[in-house]
Amino acid sequence: QVQAVESGGGLVQPGGSLKLSCAASISGFSLYSMGWFHQGPGKQRELVATIGSSGFRNYADSVKGRFTISRDNAKRMVYLQMNSLKPEDTGVYFCNAVDLRRGSPYFDSWGQGTQVTVSS
């Protein structure tokens, strides 16, 4: 199971930036692909960014060119730099290990997430 602690969310105006952080307590962290999930108000959780164990990155079309995922294996940390934020980016963001073949979370357990609100 994963114990993830997400942080860095907040209220930001459209066009602004935020950097999210995730401390993931996973044994063998460096071997896992990691991802950030976004759950908009009243919507299902969706995968928006992944980073493989080799560092290969992939993004949902909705965030491509605006968000950047990164990781620090020594610290077991995953980051999401969010630029040019839009109101539709509003929601709770979670991190988890990812099964890249299925595009689904690897573990059933989730952290509390971090709330991002984009509004003027």
CSV table of C-alpha atoms in Angstrom, one decimal, residues 15-93:
chain,number,residue,atom,x,y,z
A,15,GLY,CA,-3.1,32.1,-15.6
A,16,GLY,CA,-1.3,31.6,-12.3
A,17,SER,CA,1.0,28.8,-11.2
A,18,LEU,CA,1.3,26.3,-8.4
A,19,LYS,CA,3.7,23.5,-7.5
A,20,LEU,CA,2.3,20.4,-5.9
A,21,SER,CA,4.4,18.0,-3.9
A,22,CYS,CA,3.8,14.4,-2.9
A,23,ALA,CA,5.7,12.5,-0.3
A,24,ALA,CA,5.1,8.8,-1.1
A,25,SER,CA,6.0,6.1,1.4
A,26,ILE,CA,6.5,3.2,-1.0
A,27,SER,CA,9.1,0.5,-0.6
A,28,GLY,CA,11.1,0.4,-3.8
A,29,PHE,CA,9.8,3.8,-4.8
A,30,SER,CA,12.3,4.3,-7.7
A,31,LEU,CA,11.0,1.2,-9.4
A,32,TYR,CA,7.4,2.5,-9.7
A,33,SER,CA,5.9,4.7,-12.3
A,34,MET,CA,4.2,7.6,-10.5
A,35,GLY,CA,1.3,9.8,-11.4
A,36,TRP,CA,-0.9,12.7,-10.5
A,37,PHE,CA,-4.7,12.4,-10.5
A,38,HIS,CA,-7.2,15.2,-10.7
A,39,GLN,CA,-10.7,15.0,-9.3
A,40,GLY,CA,-12.9,17.9,-10.4
A,41,PRO,CA,-16.1,18.9,-8.5
A,42,GLY,CA,-18.6,16.1,-9.0
A,43,LYS,CA,-16.3,14.2,-11.4
A,44,GLN,CA,-14.4,11.0,-11.3
A,45,ARG,CA,-10.7,11.0,-10.6
A,46,GLU,CA,-8.6,11.1,-13.8
A,47,LEU,CA,-5.0,10.6,-14.5
A,48,VAL,CA,-3.3,13.8,-15.8
A,49,ALA,CA,0.4,13.2,-15.6
A,50,THR,CA,2.8,10.2,-15.3
A,51,ILE,CA,6.5,9.7,-14.9
A,52,GLY,CA,8.1,6.3,-15.4
A,53,SER,CA,10.9,4.8,-13.4
A,54,SER,CA,13.2,5.9,-16.2
A,55,GLY,CA,11.9,9.4,-16.1
A,56,PHE,CA,9.7,9.2,-19.2
A,57,ARG,CA,6.8,11.6,-18.9
A,58,ASN,CA,3.3,11.5,-20.3
A,59,TYR,CA,0.4,14.0,-20.0
A,60,ALA,CA,-3.3,14.1,-20.6
A,61,ASP,CA,-4.2,16.4,-23.5
A,62,SER,CA,-5.9,18.8,-21.1
A,63,VAL,CA,-2.7,19.7,-19.3
A,64,LYS,CA,0.0,19.1,-22.0
A,65,GLY,CA,2.3,22.1,-22.4
A,66,ARG,CA,1.1,23.6,-19.0
A,67,PHE,CA,2.0,21.0,-16.4
A,68,THR,CA,5.3,19.3,-15.7
A,69,ILE,CA,5.8,16.2,-13.5
A,70,SER,CA,9.1,15.3,-11.9
A,71,ARG,CA,10.4,13.1,-9.2
A,72,ASP,CA,13.2,12.8,-6.7
A,73,ASN,CA,13.8,9.1,-5.9
A,74,ALA,CA,16.2,9.8,-3.1
A,75,LYS,CA,13.5,11.7,-1.2
A,76,ARG,CA,10.6,9.6,-2.5
A,77,MET,CA,9.0,12.8,-3.8
A,78,VAL,CA,6.8,13.5,-6.8
A,79,TYR,CA,6.1,17.0,-8.0
A,80,LEU,CA,3.6,18.7,-10.3
A,81,GLN,CA,4.5,22.2,-11.7
A,82,MET,CA,1.2,23.7,-12.8
A,83,ASN,CA,1.4,26.8,-15.1
A,84,SER,CA,-1.2,28.8,-17.0
A,85,LEU,CA,-3.9,27.4,-14.7
A,86,LYS,CA,-7.5,27.4,-15.9
A,87,PRO,CA,-10.7,27.3,-13.9
A,88,GLU,CA,-11.2,23.7,-15.2
A,89,ASP,CA,-8.1,22.7,-13.3
A,90,THR,CA,-9.9,23.2,-10.1
A,91,GLY,CA,-10.3,20.1,-7.9
A,92,VAL,CA,-8.4,17.8,-5.6
A,93,TYR,CA,-5.1,16.4,-6.8
